[in-house]
Every structure is written in C-alpha cells, then in structure tokens.
Amino acid sequence: MPMLADPSIKYTPYTSIDHPDRQWPSKRITKHPIWLTTDLRDGNQALPRPMNADQKRIFFRHLVKCNFKEIEVGFPSASDTEFEFIRSLIDSGEIPEDVWIQVMSPARAELIERTFAAVAGAPKVIFGLYNATAPLFRDVVFGKSKEDIIALATTHTRLVRALAEEHSAKYGARFRLAYGVEAFTQTEPEYAVEVCTAVKNAWGRAGTALEERVIFNLPATVEIAPPSHYADQIEYFCKHMENREEIIVSLHTHNDRGTAVAATEMGLMAGADRVEGCLFGGGERSGNVDLVTLALNLYSQGIPCGLDFSNIQETIDIVHQCTSLTVHPRHPYAGELVFTAFSGSHQDAIKKGMEAQAIRHAQAVAEGRPLMWEIPYLPLDPADLGRTYEAIVRVNSQSGKGGLAYIVRTHLHIDLPRPVQQEFHRVVQGQVDRTGQEMTPNDIKAAFSVHYHLDGTTPCIRLSEFDVVECEMGGHPVTTCRGRMELDGKTFILAGESPGHDPLVAFLTAVASQTGLRFTVVETHQSASLDTESRDIVSFVLLRRKSSDDIQGDQSSPDEATGWGIGVDVDKTRSLIRAAVSAINKDLVQ
C-alpha cells in the first residue's frame, strides 16, 4: 500500500494546549535531574531475547558503577524470572546502601501483592504504580468513565500504602510512591492533574523532604507531538498541582518521532525534576530517551551530570554483552565515528584548533586558570570519555592537507611546513584514489617513510659516514664535507667544500664531484621534533636538479623543483644533509 497523497484522511494532528503564558522557553537547565535507569525493566522487556539473570546482574553492577542512585530492576509480577532476579539482588546484599530500587506494577491488587513479595526485605524501594488515563484507553480498552479511573487509581494507591506500612514495620524498609500516568501525553491536561491530586491525597504521606515527595511519572508513552508540546504539558502540570514542593515531576519519553532527547530537555526547562530512560536509548519500539546523550549534553555545557561515563567503551561493551544491541557509529558521543572528521575543511579546522588550544592551555597553566575546551567540530573532549585523539582525523578521498598534517604531527611528531603538506597530500590522495580505501595512521606512517626514504630499504644513495667541518682558508670561512657514499652498489669517497657557512652546498658539491648528480638548494626549513622525549631536529630540504656546475644561487621557483626531502638527526647539520639525501633519492627513483 503506497503512502497517501493526503494523510489527513487517515491521521489526526495532536491537540495543542492553550497556554499563552508559557515560561519554559526562556528557562535554562542549570543542574542535572534525578536519574532513573529503566534498562532492566523497560529496556529488557523490549528485547527480542530478554536478559537472563546473569546478564541482568552484570548490567546492574555496571549501572551502579555509572553512579545511578535509582535503578528500576524489573516487573516482578510479569514472570518468575523477573521475580527471582529481584529476590537474588536483595538476598545476596547486592544493592548498595545509597541506591533505591524501583519496581513496577499495574493497578491490580494481586499483581501489587506479588510485587511486594518480590521486594520484601529490600532497604529502599520506589513502588511504581500505573494505569492508563487517556480517552482512548478509558473508552476502548477499559470501558470506564473518568470517575471510574480515579477510583481505580486511588483504591490501589491505598493498597500500596497499606502494604508499604506493613513491610516497613516488618523489615524496616523505606518506601516511596511513583505513580505513572500511562499515556499522559494523550490525556487531557486538567484530567491528569485531577487524577494525580486524588492519588496524592489517597497516599496521604506526602511531605517536602525528598523521600516524602510523591513521584508523578508523566510519560510520553507514545511520542505523538513535537517536543515543545510535551514541555507545555509538563509546565501546565507543574503550575496546576497544589503543594508543588511535595511532589517530584518525572519524565519518561519515548522516541517514536526521534525527539525524545529534545522533549526531555524541554520538559526539564518546564519544571520537571527527574528523568527515566535507558543507556543509548533502549526500550519499546524506537526506544526510551537516551540517558547517555542527555547526561553528556549537560556535561558539555559545563553542568555536572551526576553520572560517570569516563570509560564509555566499557559501557558500550556491557550493553552489547547483555542485550546484543549495538551502538550506531554515528550515535551521539558513543559512536565510533562521532569524534572523527574525514572532510578536509573540518580536519584543517580541528588541526588549527588543537594547535591554538595548546598555546591557550600553556598560558592558562602559567596564570592558574582552568583549561577550557574550545575546538571546532568537537563540543566535548574525547579524553573525558576514555577516548584517544587517534581517531579524531581519518583520511579518505574527502580528506585535506590539514587532516593529513594532523596525523603526521600526532603520530610522527613532525610539524610539516605547508609546501610539504601539499606534496605529501598528493602522495596520499593518489594512494586513496587507487585503492578506494581509507588510510589508517599506520598506513600514512608507512607511506611517509617510503616516499621520503626514511625506512632505509629502497635508497639509491646511502651515506655510510660523513663529517662536516667549518674552518678558515686565506682569512675566509669555508665549509668542507667528507664522507663515504654508496650509489647503485658502488662506494664513493666524498670530498667537497663551499665558501661561507653552508654545509648543504658543501655536501652537494661533494656529491656532484663524484657522481655527476648536480642539485641546487631551493628552500629549507628546520624544526624540533614534537616528541617531548626526543632531541631530534627535523629538516626539510627542497632541491632542483641542475645541468650546470652551479650548485647555489638558483632562482627557480619551488614549483619547478625536484621535490622535498626530510631528514631527522639530533645534530642540525647532519639533519639537513640527511634531508638532502632524502630529496636526491626521491629524484633518482622518479
């Protein structure tokens, strides 16, 4: 069946709220909400193959490690597996003292009693009671009036209270009520307030202390409207509930329209206090809101998020191990490609940003200021999540010179002058075009060594020994070069000199006198290795082959030159000469 040309004949739009005095758009989130993870309940029930007890225990321990203080551990009346898992957590003393477990039950007496049996002896329990309130459920599913639904909710709330008091007296347990307005976003706003007010009165134990406040969970059970509409509904609820300080407004968004994160953030701006969700957005259909993304959105704005994802790869691995779900490569913060740039312009901006930040951070350290993160295209430092900088820049056919220079700088500790960047970029681009494959840092390092003949495996000429001496002859400075060179299997004794202080010209004169290979120097650069533990000097020499005897004073442009050579040595002069050897070898190979 094809899509309809006019979908209005089949689907109705959401009903907006008449809320002209809305305040939430101008609000800012300044602190993290109370977090509850429902991975072991909502996330688990949505899996094609639900977790077994061992997997749930591994997952539970990791949630504790991530610093969750409220963990929904299951739906104990749903199956014996769920029931026994919760019992095992309690009986083995697995639950830390500062963690509240949450369990869930529909408003049915026998299921509520079964749920209490599951949590008997647990020190801290949030009892989640829920029933649907929307017109579609009232009319179609239950066939009940508004008054009937309120009676259903309040009757079972009083049962939960009685059993909570009984368990508190018997086990010393502490109980809190979380009432869920199932299908909240499809319920009339004024009716949702009426139901929750009746439930709060039936509970009769609400107070202003955190543990006394009634939790009202207001789910977007199915996401049917823009996130701004959800924020309007939350703000309406917060404004119309009496004694607001005696309740906790909790959000539970689903991602059917792909805007669960936005809806939750706007709901927090609208006055909510608490968020339920799953790691990486697990859950029914399109999933629950992703708690990792929400928390790191706050963190990247300088707001402590209350959760710890310092080793995000471990979290990814645990989720996959327990649920068989994978994290998409483009998933915010967690995907393997989210901190990676392939585009040339992005790579160049990141390279320049990293260089500028290094200077800023050095100044900040000297002045005792914080090391603020400010890098183009990277709103969060990958190192905070246990990621390395290795994958920030990756090279394929779309990559530019800046990204390539960043990899050479990072992995070879060499700061390439711009003309050398341009030359080596052509080499790498040619290889990428030929293979159609991405080049890894190791591939690039290998190509660099081969192209500049730094690996010692394919040189046409090889210096086995050499020495440079500066002296005076007839009152004038002279530089001499002596050494031994191999060319095509033949060994030559080098001897050359140059007026002034120019060892490079002296070396090239010696080469010309023995081999007939005549080169002139067009341009040179030198810089220290970026490896803080190395004393190496890196030299870059651009040569041009000559047909005349003149070795110096060439007026040719660099574009006409043979090519750049690179040399590395702890001695500046020897580094220059090694760079000249590199350039000569390139010329002979070509």
C-alpha positions as MATLAB code, in Angstrom:
seq = 'MPMLADPSIKYTPYTSIDHPDRQWPSKRITKHPIWLTTDLRDGNQALPRPMNADQKRIFFRHLVKCNFKEIEVGFPSASDTEFEFIRSLIDSGEIPEDVWIQVMSPARAELIERTFAAVAGAPKVIFGLYNATAPLFRDVVFGKSKEDIIALATTHTRLVRALAEEHSAKYGARFRLAYGVEAFTQTEPEYAVEVCTAVKNAWGRAGTALEERVIFNLPATVEIAPPSHYADQIEYFCKHMENREEIIVSLHTHNDRGTAVAATEMGLMAGADRVEGCLFGGGERSGNVDLVTLALNLYSQGIPCGLDFSNIQETIDIVHQCTSLTVHPRHPYAGELVFTAFSGSHQDAIKKGMEAQAIRHAQAVAEGRPLMWEIPYLPLDPADLGRTYEAIVRVNSQSGKGGLAYIVRTHLHIDLPRPVQQEFHRVVQGQVDRTGQEMTPNDIKAAFSVHYHLDGTTPCIRLSEFDVVECEMGGHPVTTCRGRMELDGKTFILAGESPGHDPLVAFLTAVASQTGLRFTVVETHQSASLDTESRDIVSFVLLRRKSSDDIQGDQSSPDEATGWGIGVDVDKTRSLIRAAVSAINKDLVQ';
ca = [
       0.000    0.000    0.000;
       1.586    3.321   -1.027;
       1.718    6.418    1.124;
      -1.363    8.617    0.927;
      -1.294   11.824   -1.058;
      -3.481   13.332    1.672;
      -2.664   11.695    5.028;
      -5.251   13.903    6.785;
      -7.951   11.468    5.673;
      -6.311    8.848    7.913;
      -4.363   10.633   10.675;
      -5.346   13.439   13.047;
      -2.901   16.020   14.372;
      -2.228   16.495   18.073;
      -4.362   18.923   20.057;
      -2.304   21.873   21.200;
      -2.656   23.437   24.653;
      -3.994   26.952   25.050;
      -1.029   28.116   27.083;
      -0.223   31.733   26.135;
       1.741   32.490   29.307;
       4.264   29.669   28.878;
       7.555   30.423   30.635;
       9.723   27.423   29.816;
      11.264   28.711   26.521;
      13.250   31.321   28.447;
      14.462   28.894   31.143;
      17.868   27.203   31.260;
      18.870   23.846   32.703;
      21.403   24.583   35.436;
      21.626   21.243   37.255;
      21.175   17.602   36.444;
      17.870   15.852   37.175;
      17.362   12.832   39.381;
      18.227    9.926   37.109;
      16.420    6.598   36.996;
      17.577    3.907   34.609;
      14.924    1.523   33.357;
      17.283   -0.652   31.300;
      16.462   -3.706   33.410;
      12.718   -3.220   33.010;
      11.591   -1.143   30.003;
      14.800   -1.851   28.112;
      14.714   -5.560   28.906;
      11.065   -6.136   28.019;
      11.704   -4.714   24.544;
      14.491   -7.163   23.689;
      13.821   -9.995   21.221;
      15.712  -12.175   23.690;
      15.361  -10.748   27.225;
      18.365  -10.819   29.516;
      18.896  -13.789   31.775;
      19.674  -13.392   35.477;
      23.446  -13.353   34.988;
      23.246  -10.694   32.293;
      20.913   -8.552   34.398;
      23.297   -8.809   37.351;
      26.245   -7.707   35.191;
      24.157   -4.832   33.872;
      23.000   -3.856   37.384;
      26.566   -3.715   38.659;
      27.595   -1.510   35.766;
      24.694    0.867   36.379;
      25.875    1.205   39.959;
      29.390    1.868   38.664;
      27.987    4.632   36.435;
      26.634    6.266   39.635;
      22.903    5.696   39.164;
      21.136    6.043   42.514;
      17.707    4.940   41.297;
      17.520    1.728   39.272;
      14.340    0.089   38.046;
      15.146   -3.584   38.492;
      12.164   -5.201   36.851;
       8.491   -6.045   36.592;
       8.318   -8.834   39.202;
       4.720   -9.844   38.540;
       5.470  -10.408   34.853;
       7.398  -13.672   35.247;
       9.165  -15.923   37.704;
      12.477  -14.928   36.074;
      11.898  -11.282   36.934;
      10.712  -12.134   40.429;
      13.668  -14.396   41.219;
      16.215  -11.928   39.879;
      14.946   -9.200   42.196;
      14.905  -11.625   45.118;
      18.514  -12.589   44.344;
      19.641   -8.953   44.425;
      18.063   -8.496   47.839;
      19.040  -11.833   49.378;
      22.680  -11.522   48.285;
      23.044   -7.962   49.587;
      23.884   -6.763   46.085;
      22.089   -3.411   46.407;
      24.321   -0.586   47.723;
      23.033    1.397   50.692;
      22.664    4.605   48.668;
      20.689    3.031   45.810;
      16.896    2.921   45.574;
      15.465    0.095   43.510;
      12.235    0.700   41.641;
       9.677   -1.948   40.741;
       6.569   -1.569   38.658;
       3.028   -2.889   38.866;
      -0.269   -2.102   37.161;
      -3.231   -1.135   39.322;
      -4.342   -4.700   40.059;
      -4.423   -5.995   43.623;
      -2.956   -9.463   43.012;
      -0.049   -8.036   40.980;
       0.663   -5.381   43.613;
       0.828   -8.079   46.301;
       3.151  -10.201   44.149;
       5.382   -7.162   43.628;
       5.630   -6.521   47.358;
       6.613  -10.153   47.872;
       9.472   -9.638   45.425;
      10.911   -6.645   47.313;
      10.418   -7.960   50.867;
      13.495   -7.069   52.886;
      14.875   -4.505   50.418;
      16.065   -1.412   52.317;
      14.912    1.281   49.848;
      12.082    0.772   47.376;
      10.268    3.051   44.946;
       6.959    1.388   44.187;
       5.830    2.239   40.672;
       2.050    2.044   40.292;
       0.440    2.925   36.982;
      -2.753    2.933   34.996;
      -3.746    4.486   31.690;
      -5.844    7.662   31.759;
      -6.216    8.766   28.125;
      -9.656    8.796   26.431;
      -8.693    6.026   24.008;
      -7.884    3.709   26.924;
     -10.858    4.810   29.032;
     -13.332    4.317   26.226;
     -11.908    1.457   24.182;
      -9.653   -0.616   26.453;
     -11.346   -0.306   29.859;
     -14.830    0.988   29.077;
     -14.651    3.199   32.169;
     -15.565    6.780   32.960;
     -13.204    9.432   34.325;
     -14.602    8.819   37.796;
     -14.011    5.078   37.425;
     -10.360    5.657   36.503;
      -9.828    7.906   39.520;
     -11.417    5.280   41.769;
      -9.163    2.621   40.244;
      -6.074    4.713   40.906;
      -6.947    5.759   44.444;
      -8.128    2.315   45.575;
      -4.857    0.720   44.548;
      -2.814    3.606   45.915;
      -4.343    2.922   49.331;
      -3.462   -0.764   48.932;
       0.153    0.152   48.124;
       0.234    2.402   51.189;
      -1.080   -0.354   53.473;
       1.419   -2.898   52.206;
       4.270   -0.361   52.385;
       3.455    0.346   56.026;
       3.288   -3.379   56.742;
       6.685   -4.032   55.125;
       8.230   -1.019   56.831;
       7.135   -2.330   60.210;
       8.287   -5.871   59.447;
      11.585   -5.244   57.592;
      12.459   -1.633   58.392;
      12.152   -0.816   54.683;
      11.655    2.700   53.323;
       9.068    3.126   50.583;
       8.307    5.910   48.126;
       5.400    6.071   45.703;
       5.857    6.679   41.977;
       2.513    6.963   40.242;
       2.611    6.697   36.456;
       0.002    8.431   34.328;
       0.138    5.968   31.454;
      -0.471    7.718   28.103;
      -0.017   11.082   29.830;
       0.596   12.972   26.571;
      -2.749   11.759   25.202;
      -4.622   12.617   28.409;
      -6.472   15.890   28.934;
      -4.072   18.121   30.938;
      -6.690   19.116   33.523;
      -7.732   15.492   33.989;
      -4.128   14.394   34.555;
      -3.902   16.977   37.349;
      -7.217   15.746   38.799;
      -6.096   12.093   38.836;
      -2.696   12.868   40.373;
      -4.220   15.093   43.037;
      -6.567   12.256   44.027;
      -3.662    9.779   44.142;
      -1.583   12.131   46.288;
      -4.458   12.514   48.727;
      -5.013    8.742   48.820;
      -1.315    8.186   49.567;
      -1.638   10.633   52.431;
       2.066   10.620   53.283;
       3.417   13.415   51.074;
       5.852   15.894   52.587;
       8.552   18.293   51.496;
      11.545   16.093   52.366;
      12.960   14.321   49.304;
      11.917   10.840   50.430;
       8.415   12.063   51.315;
       7.666   13.632   47.951;
       5.337   11.677   45.672;
       6.858   10.929   42.268;
       4.485   11.550   39.387;
       5.795    9.900   36.274;
       4.421   11.632   33.177;
       5.365    9.503   30.183;
       5.223   10.204   26.514;
       4.161    6.567   26.267;
       3.948    7.077   22.539;
       5.558   10.214   21.126;
       2.787   11.832   19.139;
       3.701   15.536   19.053;
       6.667   17.929   18.872;
       8.844   18.262   22.000;
       7.528   21.780   22.598;
       4.047   20.331   23.106;
       5.375   17.942   25.764;
       7.019   20.896   27.521;
       3.687   22.750   27.506;
       2.009   19.741   29.102;
       4.700   19.457   31.789;
       4.577   23.164   32.608;
       0.784   23.026   32.837;
       1.015   20.102   35.241;
       3.654   21.794   37.411;
       1.657   25.011   37.633;
      -1.675   23.399   38.459;
      -0.626   20.803   41.025;
      -1.091   22.158   44.544;
       1.792   21.988   47.020;
       4.302   21.586   44.210;
       7.105   21.175   46.774;
       5.562   17.865   47.872;
       5.911   16.163   44.509;
       8.647   15.129   42.081;
       7.714   15.502   38.422;
       9.325   12.698   36.461;
       9.720   12.395   32.683;
       9.642    9.166   30.710;
       9.843    9.887   26.994;
       9.831    7.509   24.062;
      11.487    8.211   20.753;
       8.772    7.422   18.195;
       9.299   10.779   16.433;
      13.045   10.866   17.081;
      12.858   13.791   19.505;
      12.946   12.116   22.931;
      16.122   13.943   23.981;
      14.704   17.318   22.936;
      11.364   16.580   24.621;
      13.114   15.630   27.857;
      15.333   18.705   27.858;
      12.347   20.946   27.225;
      10.417   19.084   29.931;
      13.224   19.870   32.382;
      13.093   23.515   31.317;
       9.351   23.362   32.010;
       9.937   22.353   35.616;
      10.465   18.579   35.800;
      12.819   17.117   38.414;
      13.515   13.556   37.336;
      14.189   11.545   34.180;
      13.633    7.871   33.399;
      15.369    6.312   30.421;
      17.854    3.780   29.112;
      21.500    3.753   28.129;
      21.815    4.513   24.406;
      18.036    4.697   24.057;
      16.955    1.105   24.539;
      13.287    0.347   25.088;
      10.000   -0.317   23.304;
       9.631    0.490   19.580;
      12.005    3.386   18.848;
      13.298    3.252   22.404;
      13.305    5.363   25.541;
      15.222    8.579   25.857;
      18.983    8.020   25.820;
      20.385    8.830   29.251;
      23.964    8.908   27.959;
      23.169   11.629   25.433;
      21.127   13.605   27.959;
      23.838   13.453   30.612;
      26.648   14.363   28.237;
      24.627   17.212   26.740;
      24.642   18.718   30.232;
      28.288   17.856   30.808;
      29.399   19.516   27.566;
      27.702   22.725   28.788;
      29.771   22.726   31.962;
      26.983   21.277   34.144;
      27.920   18.322   36.395;
      25.777   15.463   35.101;
      25.906   13.188   38.146;
      26.761   10.114   36.061;
      30.140    8.661   35.157;
      30.911    7.628   31.586;
      34.677    8.049   31.892;
      35.098    4.726   30.099;
      32.300    4.884   27.592;
      33.626    1.928   25.632;
      33.124   -0.279   28.687;
      29.506    0.881   28.852;
      29.047    0.125   25.155;
      30.564   -3.327   25.623;
      28.385   -4.133   28.656;
      25.213   -3.104   26.844;
      26.141   -5.230   23.839;
      27.174   -8.184   26.003;
      23.899   -8.152   27.923;
      21.385   -7.113   25.269;
      23.058   -7.924   21.925;
      22.213   -4.351   20.862;
      24.893   -2.394   19.014;
      25.641    1.304   19.165;
      25.382    3.033   15.799;
      28.683    4.522   14.509;
      27.016    7.958   14.441;
      25.355    7.689   17.852;
      25.930   10.920   19.835;
      29.064   10.788   21.989;
      29.323    6.975   21.857;
      29.533    6.056   18.168;
      32.958    5.178   16.806;
      32.765    7.971   14.204;
      31.340   10.851   16.259;
      34.739   12.327   17.092;
      36.098   11.687   13.596;
      36.498   14.107   10.702;
      37.022   12.930    7.116;
      36.217   16.252    5.426;
      39.270   18.308    4.527;
      37.871   21.610    5.787;
      36.806   20.033    9.087;
      40.208   18.419    9.508;
      42.003   21.683    8.894;
      39.811   23.480   11.433;
      40.408   20.775   14.061;
      44.178   20.843   13.448;
      44.330   24.610   13.837;
      42.028   24.453   16.839;
      44.228   21.903   18.596;
      47.341   23.976   17.935;
      45.699   27.173   19.190;
      44.354   25.404   22.251;
      47.808   24.090   23.160;
      49.017   27.685   23.278;
      45.977   28.831   25.311;
      46.387   25.974   27.776;
      50.053   26.752   28.299;
      49.115   30.343   29.122;
      46.276   29.194   31.367;
      48.596   26.896   33.327;
      51.052   29.722   33.826;
      48.256   32.006   35.057;
      46.437   29.393   37.148;
      43.271   29.457   35.024;
      41.075   26.485   34.003;
      41.961   24.661   30.795;
      38.830   25.428   28.792;
      37.988   23.197   25.828;
      37.297   25.006   22.565;
      37.886   23.002   19.394;
      35.947   23.357   16.110;
      33.529   20.479   15.473;
      34.295   18.827   18.831;
      31.924   20.059   21.553;
      33.362   17.592   24.085;
      36.887   16.373   24.770;
      37.013   12.676   23.739;
      39.539   12.051   26.518;
      36.818   12.719   29.111;
      35.067    9.581   27.862;
      38.205    7.477   27.747;
      38.640    8.018   24.005;
      42.002    8.843   22.438;
      42.691   11.572   19.911;
      43.889    8.988   17.404;
      40.593    8.737   15.544;
      39.727   12.453   15.515;
      41.098   12.755   11.986;
      40.897    9.905    9.480;
      41.936   10.012    5.863;
      39.916    9.029    2.810;
      39.215   10.568   -0.592;
      37.448   13.534    1.037;
      40.330   14.451    3.313;
      42.525   17.505    3.027;
      46.043   18.629    3.794;
      45.216   19.812    7.307;
      43.962   16.408    8.415;
      46.977   14.670    6.947;
      49.309   17.127    8.668;
      47.482   16.484   11.948;
      48.106   12.736   11.681;
      51.789   13.253   10.846;
      52.065   15.681   13.736;
      50.313   13.304   16.145;
      51.906   10.010   15.133;
      55.311   11.018   13.759;
      55.773   14.131   15.894;
      56.683   16.186   12.808;
      55.217   19.608   12.052;
      55.090   19.747    8.269;
      55.634   23.109    6.535;
      52.736   23.939    4.261;
      54.507   23.149    0.950;
      55.486   19.730    2.357;
      51.876   19.189    3.428;
      50.829   19.887   -0.149;
      53.366   17.469   -1.616;
      52.618   14.600    0.759;
      48.875   15.156    0.392;
      49.233   14.435   -3.331;
      51.015   11.189   -2.484;
      48.331   10.049   -0.050;
      45.476   11.218   -2.262;
      46.894    9.211   -5.131;
      47.048    6.080   -2.996;
      43.500    6.588   -1.689;
      42.195    7.136   -5.215;
      43.903    3.964   -6.407;
      42.625    1.751   -3.603;
      39.336    3.437   -2.776;
      40.087    2.684    0.865;
      40.592    4.755    3.997;
      44.229    5.088    5.084;
      44.919    4.398    8.744;
      47.608    6.267   10.700;
      49.886    3.252   10.275;
      49.283    3.310    6.510;
      50.142    7.010    6.432;
      53.287    6.496    8.523;
      54.397    3.745    6.140;
      53.699    5.887    3.063;
      55.610    8.775    4.639;
      58.666    6.599    5.327;
      58.648    5.120    1.834;
      58.087    8.405   -0.001;
      60.840   10.221    1.865;
      63.120    7.165    2.006;
      63.297    7.193    5.795;
      62.968    3.441    6.202;
      66.372    2.650    4.694;
      65.022   -0.112    2.463;
      64.966    1.471   -1.024;
      67.565    4.247   -1.245;
      69.589    4.758   -4.431;
      72.262    6.522   -2.426;
      73.271    5.803    1.115;
      75.635    7.715    3.389;
      77.625    5.266    5.477;
      79.620    8.020    7.191;
      80.216   11.729    6.772;
      81.645   14.716    8.588;
      81.237   18.448    8.139;
      83.870   20.936    9.285;
      83.824   24.711    9.200;
      87.211   26.443    9.038;
      89.021   29.449    7.566;
      91.155   29.451    4.441;
      93.012   32.596    3.473;
      91.038   34.525    6.049;
      87.685   33.438    4.640;
      85.236   30.926    6.136;
      84.974   27.618    4.301;
      82.784   24.587    4.956;
      84.115   21.154    3.974;
      82.273   17.838    3.727;
      83.989   14.456    3.848;
      82.410   11.036    3.886;
      81.596    7.733    2.208;
      78.601    7.208   -0.046;
      77.123    4.199   -1.832;
      75.346    4.616   -5.176;
      73.922    1.625   -7.048;
      76.254   -0.733   -5.204;
      79.350    1.396   -5.776;
      81.191    3.186   -2.989;
      82.499    6.734   -3.398;
      84.682    8.883   -1.184;
      83.031   12.253   -0.776;
      85.038   15.447   -0.625;
      83.590   18.884   -1.212;
      83.734   22.399    0.072;
      81.795   25.621   -0.074;
      82.723   29.178    0.748;
      80.966   30.532    3.831;
      78.914   28.594    6.354;
      76.839   26.368    4.108;
      77.271   22.657    4.849;
      74.445   21.733    2.490;
      76.176   23.268   -0.509;
      79.444   21.607    0.547;
      77.692   18.241    0.623;
      76.026   18.752   -2.764;
      79.375   19.818   -4.258;
      80.940   16.609   -2.949;
      78.104   14.533   -4.457;
      78.438   16.310   -7.809;
      82.196   15.809   -7.952;
      81.884   12.035   -7.520;
      78.616   11.159   -9.261;
      77.821   13.945  -11.684;
      74.486   14.448   -9.910;
      74.106   18.180   -9.640;
      71.447   19.716   -7.387;
      70.760   23.197   -6.165;
      69.069   24.214   -2.925;
      65.747   25.986   -3.400;
      64.338   26.126    0.143;
      64.973   24.727    3.631;
      63.088   24.510    6.931;
      64.078   23.122   10.315;
      62.097   22.438   13.474;
      62.420   20.399   16.632;
      60.623   17.074   16.916;
      57.280   17.412   18.694;
      58.123   14.354   20.778;
      58.931   15.855   24.180;
      61.252   12.938   24.961;
      63.301   13.374   21.780;
      66.159   15.763   20.947;
      65.794   15.220   17.192;
      65.836   18.040   14.688;
      63.664   17.606   11.607;
      64.925   19.218    8.403;
      63.080   19.823    5.150;
      65.115   20.492    2.013;
      63.770   21.316   -1.446;
      66.243   20.552   -4.269;
      66.275   21.011   -8.007;
      68.486   19.047  -10.351;
      70.907   21.208  -12.372;
      72.655   20.651  -15.648;
      75.317   23.288  -14.968;
      78.116   23.321  -12.419;
      76.416   25.961  -10.300;
      75.199   24.447   -7.032;
      73.989   27.610   -5.341;
      72.186   30.772   -6.242;
      69.339   29.099   -8.084;
      66.484   31.424   -8.924;
      63.996   28.688   -9.872;
      60.619   28.697   -8.212;
      59.787   25.848   -5.809;
      57.167   24.618   -8.249;
      59.942   23.663  -10.684;
      61.939   21.867   -8.026;
      62.635   18.151   -7.846;
      60.918   17.660   -4.537;
      61.221   17.848   -0.797;
      63.434   15.642    1.293;
      63.165   15.056    5.034;
      65.934   14.251    7.463;
      65.946   13.540   11.187;
      69.010   13.719   13.447;
      69.963   15.125   16.816;
      72.533   17.331   15.039;
      71.170   20.235   12.980;
      73.777   19.974   10.228;
      73.519   16.226    9.861;
      69.734   16.549    9.830;
      69.975   18.930    6.848;
      72.270   16.602    4.946;
      70.009   13.622    5.623;
      67.127   15.678    4.194;
      69.198   16.352    1.060;
      69.890   12.616    0.713;
      66.140   12.010    1.006;
      65.419   14.503   -1.786;
      68.133   13.047   -4.052;
      66.780    9.534   -3.575;
      63.285   10.721   -4.496;
      64.663   12.275   -7.678;
      66.597    9.170   -8.669;
      63.630    6.856   -8.043;
      61.312    9.064  -10.076;
];
